[in-house]
mmCIF file of C-alpha atoms and ligand atoms in Angstrom:
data_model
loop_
_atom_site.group_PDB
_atom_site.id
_atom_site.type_symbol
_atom_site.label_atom_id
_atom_site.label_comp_id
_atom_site.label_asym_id
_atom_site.label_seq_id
_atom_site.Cartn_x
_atom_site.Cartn_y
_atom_site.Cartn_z
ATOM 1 C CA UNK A 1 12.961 -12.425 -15.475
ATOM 2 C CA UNK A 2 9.432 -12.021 -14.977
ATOM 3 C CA UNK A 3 7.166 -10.365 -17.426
ATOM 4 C CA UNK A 4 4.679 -8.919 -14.985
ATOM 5 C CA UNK A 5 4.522 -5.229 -14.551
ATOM 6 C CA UNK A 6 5.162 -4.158 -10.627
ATOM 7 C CA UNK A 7 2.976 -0.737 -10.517
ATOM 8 C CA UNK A 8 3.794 1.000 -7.217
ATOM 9 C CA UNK A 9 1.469 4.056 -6.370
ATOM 10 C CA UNK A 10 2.884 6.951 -4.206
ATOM 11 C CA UNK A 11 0.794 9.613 -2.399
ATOM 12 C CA UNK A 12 -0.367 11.163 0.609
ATOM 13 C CA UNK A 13 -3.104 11.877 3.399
ATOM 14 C CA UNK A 14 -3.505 14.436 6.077
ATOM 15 C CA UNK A 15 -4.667 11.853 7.821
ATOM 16 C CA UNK A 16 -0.977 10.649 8.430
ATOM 17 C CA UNK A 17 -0.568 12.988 10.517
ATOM 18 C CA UNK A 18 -3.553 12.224 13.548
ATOM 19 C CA UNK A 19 -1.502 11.725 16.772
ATOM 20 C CA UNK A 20 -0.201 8.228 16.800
ATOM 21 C CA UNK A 21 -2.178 6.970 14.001
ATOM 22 C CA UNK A 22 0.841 5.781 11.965
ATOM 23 C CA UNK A 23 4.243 4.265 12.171
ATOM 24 C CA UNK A 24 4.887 4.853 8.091
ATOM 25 C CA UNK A 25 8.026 6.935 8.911
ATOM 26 C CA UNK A 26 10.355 7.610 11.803
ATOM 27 C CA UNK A 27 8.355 10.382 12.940
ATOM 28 C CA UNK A 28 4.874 12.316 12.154
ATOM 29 C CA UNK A 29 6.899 14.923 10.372
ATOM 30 C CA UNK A 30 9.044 13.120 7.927
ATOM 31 C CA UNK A 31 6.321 10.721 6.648
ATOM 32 C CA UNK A 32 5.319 12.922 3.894
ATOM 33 C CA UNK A 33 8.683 11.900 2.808
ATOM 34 C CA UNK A 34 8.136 8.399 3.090
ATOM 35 C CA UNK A 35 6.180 7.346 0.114
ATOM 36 C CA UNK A 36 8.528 9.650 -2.035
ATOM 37 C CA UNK A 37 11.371 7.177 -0.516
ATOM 38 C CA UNK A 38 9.478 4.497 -1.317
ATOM 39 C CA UNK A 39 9.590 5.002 -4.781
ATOM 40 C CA UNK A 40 13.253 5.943 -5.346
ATOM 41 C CA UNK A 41 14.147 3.043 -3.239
ATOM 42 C CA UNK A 42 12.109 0.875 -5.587
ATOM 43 C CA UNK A 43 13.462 2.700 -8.929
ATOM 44 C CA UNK A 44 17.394 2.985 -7.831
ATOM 45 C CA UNK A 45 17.745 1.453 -4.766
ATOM 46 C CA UNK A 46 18.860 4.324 -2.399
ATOM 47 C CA UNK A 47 16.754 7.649 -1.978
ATOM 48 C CA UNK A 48 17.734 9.964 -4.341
ATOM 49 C CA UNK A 49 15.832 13.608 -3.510
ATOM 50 C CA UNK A 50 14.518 12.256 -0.342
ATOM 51 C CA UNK A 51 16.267 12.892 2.793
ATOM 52 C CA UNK A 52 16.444 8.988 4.095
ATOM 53 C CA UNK A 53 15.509 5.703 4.244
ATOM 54 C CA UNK A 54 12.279 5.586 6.053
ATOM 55 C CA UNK A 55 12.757 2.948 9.034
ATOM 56 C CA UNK A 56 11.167 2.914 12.650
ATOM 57 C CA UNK A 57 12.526 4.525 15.464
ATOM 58 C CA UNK A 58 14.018 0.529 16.482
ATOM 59 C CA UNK A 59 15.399 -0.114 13.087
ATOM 60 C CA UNK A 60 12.708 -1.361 10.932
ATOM 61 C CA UNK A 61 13.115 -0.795 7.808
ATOM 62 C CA UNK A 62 10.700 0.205 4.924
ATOM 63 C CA UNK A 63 8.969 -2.679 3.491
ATOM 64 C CA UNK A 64 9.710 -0.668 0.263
ATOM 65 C CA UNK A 65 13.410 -2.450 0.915
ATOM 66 C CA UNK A 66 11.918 -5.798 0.792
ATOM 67 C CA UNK A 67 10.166 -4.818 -3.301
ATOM 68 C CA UNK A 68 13.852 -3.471 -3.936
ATOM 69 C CA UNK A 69 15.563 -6.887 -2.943
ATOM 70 C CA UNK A 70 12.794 -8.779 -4.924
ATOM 71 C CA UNK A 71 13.156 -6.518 -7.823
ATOM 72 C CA UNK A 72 17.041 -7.492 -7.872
ATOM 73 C CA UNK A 73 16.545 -11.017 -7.985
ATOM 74 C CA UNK A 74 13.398 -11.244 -10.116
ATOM 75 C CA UNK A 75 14.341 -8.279 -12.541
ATOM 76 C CA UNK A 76 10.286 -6.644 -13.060
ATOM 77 C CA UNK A 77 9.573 -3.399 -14.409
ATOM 78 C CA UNK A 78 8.392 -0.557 -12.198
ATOM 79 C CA UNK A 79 5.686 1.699 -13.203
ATOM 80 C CA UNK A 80 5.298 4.396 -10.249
ATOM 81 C CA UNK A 81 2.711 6.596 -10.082
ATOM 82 C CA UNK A 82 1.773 9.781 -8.023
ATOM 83 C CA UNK A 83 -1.490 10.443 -6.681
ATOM 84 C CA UNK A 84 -1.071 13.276 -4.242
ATOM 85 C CA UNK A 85 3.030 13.733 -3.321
ATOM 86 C CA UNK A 86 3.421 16.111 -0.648
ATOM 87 C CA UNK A 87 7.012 16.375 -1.746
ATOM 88 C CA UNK A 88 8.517 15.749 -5.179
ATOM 89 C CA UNK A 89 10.243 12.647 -5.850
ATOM 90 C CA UNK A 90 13.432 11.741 -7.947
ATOM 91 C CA UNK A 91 11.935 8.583 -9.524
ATOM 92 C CA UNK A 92 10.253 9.073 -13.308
ATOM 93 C CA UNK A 93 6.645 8.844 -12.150
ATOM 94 C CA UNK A 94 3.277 8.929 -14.437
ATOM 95 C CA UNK A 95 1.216 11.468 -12.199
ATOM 96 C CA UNK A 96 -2.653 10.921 -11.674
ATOM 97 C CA UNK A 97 -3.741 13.620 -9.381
ATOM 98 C CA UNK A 98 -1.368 16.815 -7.820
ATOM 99 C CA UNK A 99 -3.143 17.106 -4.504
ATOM 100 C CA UNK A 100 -2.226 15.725 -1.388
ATOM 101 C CA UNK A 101 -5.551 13.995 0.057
ATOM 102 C CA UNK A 102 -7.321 15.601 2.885
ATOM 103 C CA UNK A 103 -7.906 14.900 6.485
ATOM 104 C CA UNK A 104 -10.751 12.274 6.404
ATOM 105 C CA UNK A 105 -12.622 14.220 9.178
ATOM 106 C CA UNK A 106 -12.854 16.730 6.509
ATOM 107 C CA UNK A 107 -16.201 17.226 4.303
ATOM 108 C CA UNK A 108 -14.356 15.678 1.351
ATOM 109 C CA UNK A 109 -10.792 13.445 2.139
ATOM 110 C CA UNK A 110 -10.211 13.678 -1.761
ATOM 111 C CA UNK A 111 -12.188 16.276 -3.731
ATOM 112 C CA UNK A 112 -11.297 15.358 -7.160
ATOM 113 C CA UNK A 113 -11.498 11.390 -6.736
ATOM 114 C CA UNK A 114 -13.916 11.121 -9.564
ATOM 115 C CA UNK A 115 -10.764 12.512 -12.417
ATOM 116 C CA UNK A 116 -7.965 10.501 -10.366
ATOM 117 C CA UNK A 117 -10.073 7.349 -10.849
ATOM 118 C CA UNK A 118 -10.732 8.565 -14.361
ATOM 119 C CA UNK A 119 -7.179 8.872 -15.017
ATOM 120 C CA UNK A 120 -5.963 6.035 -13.929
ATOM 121 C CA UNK A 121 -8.318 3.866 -15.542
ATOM 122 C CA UNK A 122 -6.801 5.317 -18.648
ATOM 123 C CA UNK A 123 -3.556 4.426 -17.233
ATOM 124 C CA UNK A 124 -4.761 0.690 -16.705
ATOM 125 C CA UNK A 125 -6.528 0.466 -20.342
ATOM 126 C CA UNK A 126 -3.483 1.550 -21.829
ATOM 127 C CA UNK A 127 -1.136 -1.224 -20.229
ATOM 128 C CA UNK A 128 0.056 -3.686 -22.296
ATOM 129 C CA UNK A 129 1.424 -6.160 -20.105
ATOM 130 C CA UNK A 130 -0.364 -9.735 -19.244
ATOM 131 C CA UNK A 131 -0.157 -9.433 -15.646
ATOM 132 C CA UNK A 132 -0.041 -5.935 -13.218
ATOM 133 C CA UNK A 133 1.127 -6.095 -9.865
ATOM 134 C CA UNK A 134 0.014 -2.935 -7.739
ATOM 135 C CA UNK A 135 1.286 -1.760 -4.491
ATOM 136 C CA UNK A 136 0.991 0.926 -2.226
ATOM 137 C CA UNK A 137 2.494 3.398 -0.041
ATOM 138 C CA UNK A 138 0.743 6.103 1.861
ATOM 139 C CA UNK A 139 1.303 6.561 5.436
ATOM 140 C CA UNK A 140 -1.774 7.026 6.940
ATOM 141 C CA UNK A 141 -3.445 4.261 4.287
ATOM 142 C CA UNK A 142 -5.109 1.842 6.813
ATOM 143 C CA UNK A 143 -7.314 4.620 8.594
ATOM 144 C CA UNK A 144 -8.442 6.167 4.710
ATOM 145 C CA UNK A 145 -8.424 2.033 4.205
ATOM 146 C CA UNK A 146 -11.154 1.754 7.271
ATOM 147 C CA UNK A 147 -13.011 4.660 6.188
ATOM 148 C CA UNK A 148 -13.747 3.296 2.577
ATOM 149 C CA UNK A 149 -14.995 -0.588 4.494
ATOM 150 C CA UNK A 150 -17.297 1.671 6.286
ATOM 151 C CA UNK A 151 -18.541 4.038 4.150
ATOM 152 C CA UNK A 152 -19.325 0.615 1.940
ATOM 153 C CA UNK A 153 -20.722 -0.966 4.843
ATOM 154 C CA UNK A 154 -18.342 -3.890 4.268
ATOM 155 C CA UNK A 155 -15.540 -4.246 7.647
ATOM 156 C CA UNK A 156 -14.693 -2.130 10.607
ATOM 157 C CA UNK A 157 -11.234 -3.712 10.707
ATOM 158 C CA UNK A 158 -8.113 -2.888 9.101
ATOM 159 C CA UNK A 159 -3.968 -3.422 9.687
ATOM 160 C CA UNK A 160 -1.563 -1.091 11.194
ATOM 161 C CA UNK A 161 1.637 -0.205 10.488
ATOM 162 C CA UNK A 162 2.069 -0.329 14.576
ATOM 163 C CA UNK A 163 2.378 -3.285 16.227
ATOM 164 C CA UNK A 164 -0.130 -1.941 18.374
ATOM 165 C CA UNK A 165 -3.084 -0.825 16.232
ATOM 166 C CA UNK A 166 -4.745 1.849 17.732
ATOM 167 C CA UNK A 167 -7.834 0.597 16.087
ATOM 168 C CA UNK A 168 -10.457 2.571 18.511
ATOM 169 C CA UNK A 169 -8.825 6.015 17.379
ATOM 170 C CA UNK A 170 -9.221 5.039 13.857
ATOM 171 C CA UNK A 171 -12.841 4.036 14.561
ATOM 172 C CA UNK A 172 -13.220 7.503 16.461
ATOM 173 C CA UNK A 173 -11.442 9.530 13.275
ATOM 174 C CA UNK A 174 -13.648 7.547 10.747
ATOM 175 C CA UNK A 175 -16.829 8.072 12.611
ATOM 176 C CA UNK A 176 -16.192 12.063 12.153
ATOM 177 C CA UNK A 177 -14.922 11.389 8.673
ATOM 178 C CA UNK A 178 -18.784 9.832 7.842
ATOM 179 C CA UNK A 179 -20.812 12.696 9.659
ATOM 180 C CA UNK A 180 -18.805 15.045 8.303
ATOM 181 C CA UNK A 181 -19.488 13.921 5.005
ATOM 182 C CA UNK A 182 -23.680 13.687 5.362
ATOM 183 C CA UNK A 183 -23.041 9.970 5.300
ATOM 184 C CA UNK A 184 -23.310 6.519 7.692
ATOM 185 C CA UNK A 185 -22.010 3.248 8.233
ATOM 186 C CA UNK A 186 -22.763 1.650 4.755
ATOM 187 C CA UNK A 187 -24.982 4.410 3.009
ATOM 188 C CA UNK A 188 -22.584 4.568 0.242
ATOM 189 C CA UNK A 189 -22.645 0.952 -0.872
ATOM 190 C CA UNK A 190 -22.671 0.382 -4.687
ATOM 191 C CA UNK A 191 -21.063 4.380 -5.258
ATOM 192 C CA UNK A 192 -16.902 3.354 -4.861
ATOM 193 C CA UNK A 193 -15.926 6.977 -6.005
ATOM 194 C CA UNK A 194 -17.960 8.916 -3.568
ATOM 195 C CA UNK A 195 -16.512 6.690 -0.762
ATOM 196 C CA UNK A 196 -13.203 7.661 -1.736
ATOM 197 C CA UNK A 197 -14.098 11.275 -2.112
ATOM 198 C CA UNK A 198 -16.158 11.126 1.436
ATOM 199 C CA UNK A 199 -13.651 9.053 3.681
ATOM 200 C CA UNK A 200 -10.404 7.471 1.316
ATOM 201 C CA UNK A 201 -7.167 8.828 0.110
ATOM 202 C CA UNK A 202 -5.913 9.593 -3.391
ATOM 203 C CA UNK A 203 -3.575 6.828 -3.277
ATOM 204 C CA UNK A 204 -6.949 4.424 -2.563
ATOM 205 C CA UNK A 205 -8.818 6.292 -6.092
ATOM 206 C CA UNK A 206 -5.808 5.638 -8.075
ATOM 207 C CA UNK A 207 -5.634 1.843 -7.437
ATOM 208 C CA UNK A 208 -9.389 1.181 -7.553
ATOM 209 C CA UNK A 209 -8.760 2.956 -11.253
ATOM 210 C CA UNK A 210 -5.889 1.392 -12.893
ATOM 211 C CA UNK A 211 -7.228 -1.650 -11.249
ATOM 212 C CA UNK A 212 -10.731 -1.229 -13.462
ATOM 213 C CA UNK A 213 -8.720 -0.027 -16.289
ATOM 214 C CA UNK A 214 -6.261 -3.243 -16.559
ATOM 215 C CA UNK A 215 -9.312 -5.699 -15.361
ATOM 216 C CA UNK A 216 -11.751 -4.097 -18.864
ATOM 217 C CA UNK A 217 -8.856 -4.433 -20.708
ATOM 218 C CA UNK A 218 -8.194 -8.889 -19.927
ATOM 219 C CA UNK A 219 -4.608 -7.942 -17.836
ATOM 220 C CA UNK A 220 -4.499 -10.088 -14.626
ATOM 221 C CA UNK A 221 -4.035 -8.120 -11.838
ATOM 222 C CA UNK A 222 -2.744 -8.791 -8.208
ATOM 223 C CA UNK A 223 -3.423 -6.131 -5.514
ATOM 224 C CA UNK A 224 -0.162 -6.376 -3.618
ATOM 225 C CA UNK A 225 -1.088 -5.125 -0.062
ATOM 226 C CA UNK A 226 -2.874 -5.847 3.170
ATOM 227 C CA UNK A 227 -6.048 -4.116 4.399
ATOM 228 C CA UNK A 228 -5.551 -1.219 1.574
ATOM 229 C CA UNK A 229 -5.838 -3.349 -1.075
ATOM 230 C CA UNK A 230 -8.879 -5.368 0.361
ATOM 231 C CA UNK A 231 -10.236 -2.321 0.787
ATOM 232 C CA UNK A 232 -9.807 -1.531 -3.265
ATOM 233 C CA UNK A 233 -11.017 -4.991 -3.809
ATOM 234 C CA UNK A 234 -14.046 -3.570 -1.771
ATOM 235 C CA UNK A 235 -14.504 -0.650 -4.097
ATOM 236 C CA UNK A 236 -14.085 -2.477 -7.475
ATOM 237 C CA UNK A 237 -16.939 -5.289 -5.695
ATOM 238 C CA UNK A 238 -19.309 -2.029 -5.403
ATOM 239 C CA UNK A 239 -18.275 -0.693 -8.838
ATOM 240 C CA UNK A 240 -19.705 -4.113 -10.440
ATOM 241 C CA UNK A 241 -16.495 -6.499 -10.901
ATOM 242 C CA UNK A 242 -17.758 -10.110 -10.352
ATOM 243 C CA UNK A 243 -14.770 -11.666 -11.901
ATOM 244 C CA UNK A 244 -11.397 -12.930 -9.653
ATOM 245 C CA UNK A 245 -9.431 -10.986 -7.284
ATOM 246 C CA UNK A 246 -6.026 -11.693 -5.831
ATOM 247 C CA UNK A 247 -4.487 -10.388 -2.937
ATOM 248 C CA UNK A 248 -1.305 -10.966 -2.026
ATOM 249 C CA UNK A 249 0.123 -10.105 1.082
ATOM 250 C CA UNK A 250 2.408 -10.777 4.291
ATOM 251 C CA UNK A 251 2.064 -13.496 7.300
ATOM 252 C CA UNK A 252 2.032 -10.523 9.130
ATOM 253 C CA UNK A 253 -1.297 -8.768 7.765
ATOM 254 C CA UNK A 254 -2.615 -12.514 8.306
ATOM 255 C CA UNK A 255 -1.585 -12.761 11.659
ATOM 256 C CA UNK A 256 -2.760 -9.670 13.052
ATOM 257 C CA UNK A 257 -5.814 -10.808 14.510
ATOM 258 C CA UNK A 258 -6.914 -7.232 15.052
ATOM 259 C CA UNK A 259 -7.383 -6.850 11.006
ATOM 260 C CA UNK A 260 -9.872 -9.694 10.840
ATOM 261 C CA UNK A 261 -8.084 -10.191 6.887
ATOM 262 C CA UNK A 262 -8.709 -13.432 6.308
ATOM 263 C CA UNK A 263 -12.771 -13.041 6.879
ATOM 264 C CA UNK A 264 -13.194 -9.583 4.963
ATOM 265 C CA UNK A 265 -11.159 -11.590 2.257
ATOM 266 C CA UNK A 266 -13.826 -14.495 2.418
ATOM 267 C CA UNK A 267 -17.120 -12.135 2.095
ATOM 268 C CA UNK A 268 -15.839 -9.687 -0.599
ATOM 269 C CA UNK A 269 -14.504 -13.291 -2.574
ATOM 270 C CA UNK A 270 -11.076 -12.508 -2.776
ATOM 271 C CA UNK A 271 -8.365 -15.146 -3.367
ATOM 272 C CA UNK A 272 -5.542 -14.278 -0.279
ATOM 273 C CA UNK A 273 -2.204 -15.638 -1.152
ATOM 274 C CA UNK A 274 0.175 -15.100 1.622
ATOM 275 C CA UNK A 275 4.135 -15.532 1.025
ATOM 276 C CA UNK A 276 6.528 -15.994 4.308
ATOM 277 C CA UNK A 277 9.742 -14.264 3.625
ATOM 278 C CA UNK A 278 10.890 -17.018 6.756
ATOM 279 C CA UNK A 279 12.812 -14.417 8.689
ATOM 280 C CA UNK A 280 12.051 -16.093 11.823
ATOM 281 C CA UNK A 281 15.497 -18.165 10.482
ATOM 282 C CA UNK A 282 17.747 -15.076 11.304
ATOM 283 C CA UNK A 283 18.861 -12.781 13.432
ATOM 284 C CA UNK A 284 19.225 -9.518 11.379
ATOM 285 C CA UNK A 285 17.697 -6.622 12.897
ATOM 286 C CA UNK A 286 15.139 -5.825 9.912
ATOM 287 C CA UNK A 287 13.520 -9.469 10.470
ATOM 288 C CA UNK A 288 13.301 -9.247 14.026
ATOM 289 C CA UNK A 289 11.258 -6.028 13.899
ATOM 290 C CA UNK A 290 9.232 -7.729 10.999
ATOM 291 C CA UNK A 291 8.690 -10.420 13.601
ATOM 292 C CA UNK A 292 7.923 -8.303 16.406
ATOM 293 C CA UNK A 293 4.670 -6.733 14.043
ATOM 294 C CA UNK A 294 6.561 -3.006 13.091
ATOM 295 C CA UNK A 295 5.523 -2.472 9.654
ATOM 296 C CA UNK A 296 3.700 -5.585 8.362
ATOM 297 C CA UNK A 297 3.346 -4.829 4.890
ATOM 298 C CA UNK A 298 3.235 -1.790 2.342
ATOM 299 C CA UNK A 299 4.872 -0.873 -1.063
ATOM 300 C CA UNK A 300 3.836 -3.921 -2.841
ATOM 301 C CA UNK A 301 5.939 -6.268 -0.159
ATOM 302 C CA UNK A 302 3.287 -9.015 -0.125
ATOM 303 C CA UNK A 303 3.278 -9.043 -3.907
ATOM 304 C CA UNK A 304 6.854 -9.104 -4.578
ATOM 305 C CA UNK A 305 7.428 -12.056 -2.545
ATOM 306 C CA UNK A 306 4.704 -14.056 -4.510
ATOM 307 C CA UNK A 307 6.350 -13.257 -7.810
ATOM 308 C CA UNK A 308 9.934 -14.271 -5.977
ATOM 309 C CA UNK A 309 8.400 -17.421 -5.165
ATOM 310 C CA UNK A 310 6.440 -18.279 -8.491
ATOM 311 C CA UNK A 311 9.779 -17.477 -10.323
ATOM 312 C CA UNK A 312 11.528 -20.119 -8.419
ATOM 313 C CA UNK A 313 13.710 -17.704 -6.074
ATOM 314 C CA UNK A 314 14.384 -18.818 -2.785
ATOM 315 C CA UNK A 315 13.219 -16.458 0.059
ATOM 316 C CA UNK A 316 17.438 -17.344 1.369
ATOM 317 C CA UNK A 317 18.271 -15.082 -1.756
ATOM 318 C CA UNK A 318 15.195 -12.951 -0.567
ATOM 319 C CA UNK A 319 16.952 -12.035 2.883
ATOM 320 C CA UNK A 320 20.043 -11.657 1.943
ATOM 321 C CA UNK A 321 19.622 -9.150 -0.434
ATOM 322 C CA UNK A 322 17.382 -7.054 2.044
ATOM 323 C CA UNK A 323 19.726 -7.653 4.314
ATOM 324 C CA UNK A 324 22.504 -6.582 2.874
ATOM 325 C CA UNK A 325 20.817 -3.811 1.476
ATOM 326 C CA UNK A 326 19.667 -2.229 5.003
ATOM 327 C CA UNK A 327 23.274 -2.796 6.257
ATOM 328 C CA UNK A 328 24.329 -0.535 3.050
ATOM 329 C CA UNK A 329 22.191 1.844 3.918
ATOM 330 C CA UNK A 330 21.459 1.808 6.819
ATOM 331 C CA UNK A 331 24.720 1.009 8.627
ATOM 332 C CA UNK A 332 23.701 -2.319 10.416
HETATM 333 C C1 LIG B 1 4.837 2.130 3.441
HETATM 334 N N1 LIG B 1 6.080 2.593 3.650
HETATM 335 C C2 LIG B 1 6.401 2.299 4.873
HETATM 336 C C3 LIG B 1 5.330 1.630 5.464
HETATM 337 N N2 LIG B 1 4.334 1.526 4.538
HETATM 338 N N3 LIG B 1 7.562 2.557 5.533
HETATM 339 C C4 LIG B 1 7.671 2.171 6.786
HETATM 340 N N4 LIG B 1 6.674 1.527 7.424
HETATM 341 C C5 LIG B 1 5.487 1.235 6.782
HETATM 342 N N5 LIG B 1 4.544 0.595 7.447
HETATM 343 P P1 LIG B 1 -0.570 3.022 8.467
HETATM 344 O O1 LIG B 1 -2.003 3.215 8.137
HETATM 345 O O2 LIG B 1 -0.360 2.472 9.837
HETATM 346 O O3 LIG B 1 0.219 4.265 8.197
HETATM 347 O O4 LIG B 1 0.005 1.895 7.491
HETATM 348 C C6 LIG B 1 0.015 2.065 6.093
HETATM 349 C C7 LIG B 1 1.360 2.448 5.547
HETATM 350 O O5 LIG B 1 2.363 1.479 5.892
HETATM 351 C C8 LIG B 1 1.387 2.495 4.031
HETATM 352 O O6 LIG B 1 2.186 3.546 3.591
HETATM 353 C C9 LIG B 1 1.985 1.158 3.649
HETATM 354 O O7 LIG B 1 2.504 1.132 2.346
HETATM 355 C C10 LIG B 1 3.007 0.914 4.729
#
């Protein structure tokens, strides 16, 4: 039993639902559901109010399943929290901001970023564990992810949850996120909130907060995540941190060479740990759409499967339990 505390933050963005922007879901209309999912898999292990696991139209499955199986094996504590659900979720959840984030090609993506950040700094200041883990889900989150590089002037590459990232359309929707904001390509370096009010998601402002919070208050933190997290690392780098930053992610963030993770790690000093869950040793259908690039990362997967592997678990026991879990639910 580990005594790190696994925070998992829940939310939404319009931007989710940009023609074939996202694969966080089965389809455009039932991702709004996905992070709510995401957090009752986590808490009970099956969705609870929401209609379905989320899983891709050729059977991947949430890498919210992959936290679960951790969570099994390792035994941490979940915190979820809610920055802008666009449907209410059955899982106990300590809310930082009500509204769903905007479209980023809106004037302002999130309007109230500066008391979500606010309130989850609280949130982190209050924690009294040694260690916080943080993941992530909201579909949509690389695009809000891109914005907030570019806004800071830091990367024009993020992940996808496709294994084809449609990378020029994100460019495209962040480009009209910045003008329609007043701002350019790194004119908001050095002011984290008002990138995330100009061009992130609330999901992005609640992170870079209970990140800041925990950090002031001497709990280690791990950003469990891909491009979104290196994109809060980006945001607590341009609200003054100096000190270490971990984040701990999948071989596949690392090997999707359209992401370019490995060098925005390097210039905004970030320590990358990558864990391989080794699914290329089975057949199952979840690892072979793992394999194949569907999904990558999200919902603290990266994270969990560090703190599987520091506590001596074997990634074997790692599969299994997914596995076994997705043929529960999901009828394999
Ligand atoms: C979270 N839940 C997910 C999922 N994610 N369920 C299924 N597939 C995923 N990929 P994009 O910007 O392409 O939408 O990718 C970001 C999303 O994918 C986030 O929600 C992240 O947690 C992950």
């Amino acid at each position: 039993m580990t005594d790190a505390r696994f925070a998992l933050v829940v939310g939404t963005t319009e931007t989710a639902t940009i023609d074939g922007i996202s694969a966080a879901g089965a389809a455009p209309e039932v991702m709004r559901y996905t992070p709510v999912a995401d957090a009752e898999l986590l808490y009970y292990g099956r969705p609870t109010r929401s209609p379905a696991v989320p899983v891709s139209p050729t059977g991947c499955p949430t890498p919210a399943l992959v936290t679960r199986a951790v969570r099994e094996l390792v035994g941490f504590d979940p915190l979820v929290v809610e920055a802008g659900l666009a449907e209410s979720t059955g899982a106990p959840t300590l809310s930082v901001g009500p509204t769903p984030g905007r479209d980023v090609r809106d004037p302002e993506a999130v309007p109230d970023a500066p008391a979500i950040v606010e309130r989850a700094r609280e949130v982190g200041r209050s924690l009294h564990d040694a260690e916080l883990v943080v993941g992530e889900s909201v579909p949509g989150g690389t695009t809000t992810a891109l914005g907030v590089f570019e806004a800071l002037g830091v990367a024009d590459s993020v992940s996808s949850s496709l294994p084809e990232n449609p990378l020029s359309l994100k460019r495209r929707v962040v480009e009209e996120s910045l003008a329609a904001s007043g701002a350019e390509a790194g004119s908001l370096a050095g002011r984290p909130v008002e990138a995330v009010r100009a061009t992130g998601d609330p999901v992005l402002a609640a992170v870079f907060g209970l990140a800041e919070g925990a950090l002031a208050t001497d709990t280690a933190v791990t950003l469990a995540g891909g491009t979104q997290m290196l994109a809060v690392a980006a945001l607590l780098r341009h609200g003054g941190y100096g000190g270490d930053l971990t984040v701990a992610t999948t071989p596949f963030v690392a090997a999707d060479d359209s992401a370019a993770t490995r060098e925005t790690a390097a210039a905004l000093d970030v320590d990358l740990v990558v864990t391989d869950p080794g699914f290329e040793s089975s057949d199952h259908v979840a690892a072979e759409r793992f394999l194949h690039g569907e999904a990558k990362e999200g919902a603290g997967m990266g994270g969990a499967l560090a703190l599987a592997d520091r506590e001596g678990v074997p990634m074997a026991a790692v599969r299994d339990r997914l596995f076994e879990r997705y043929d529960a639910l999901l009828g394999g």
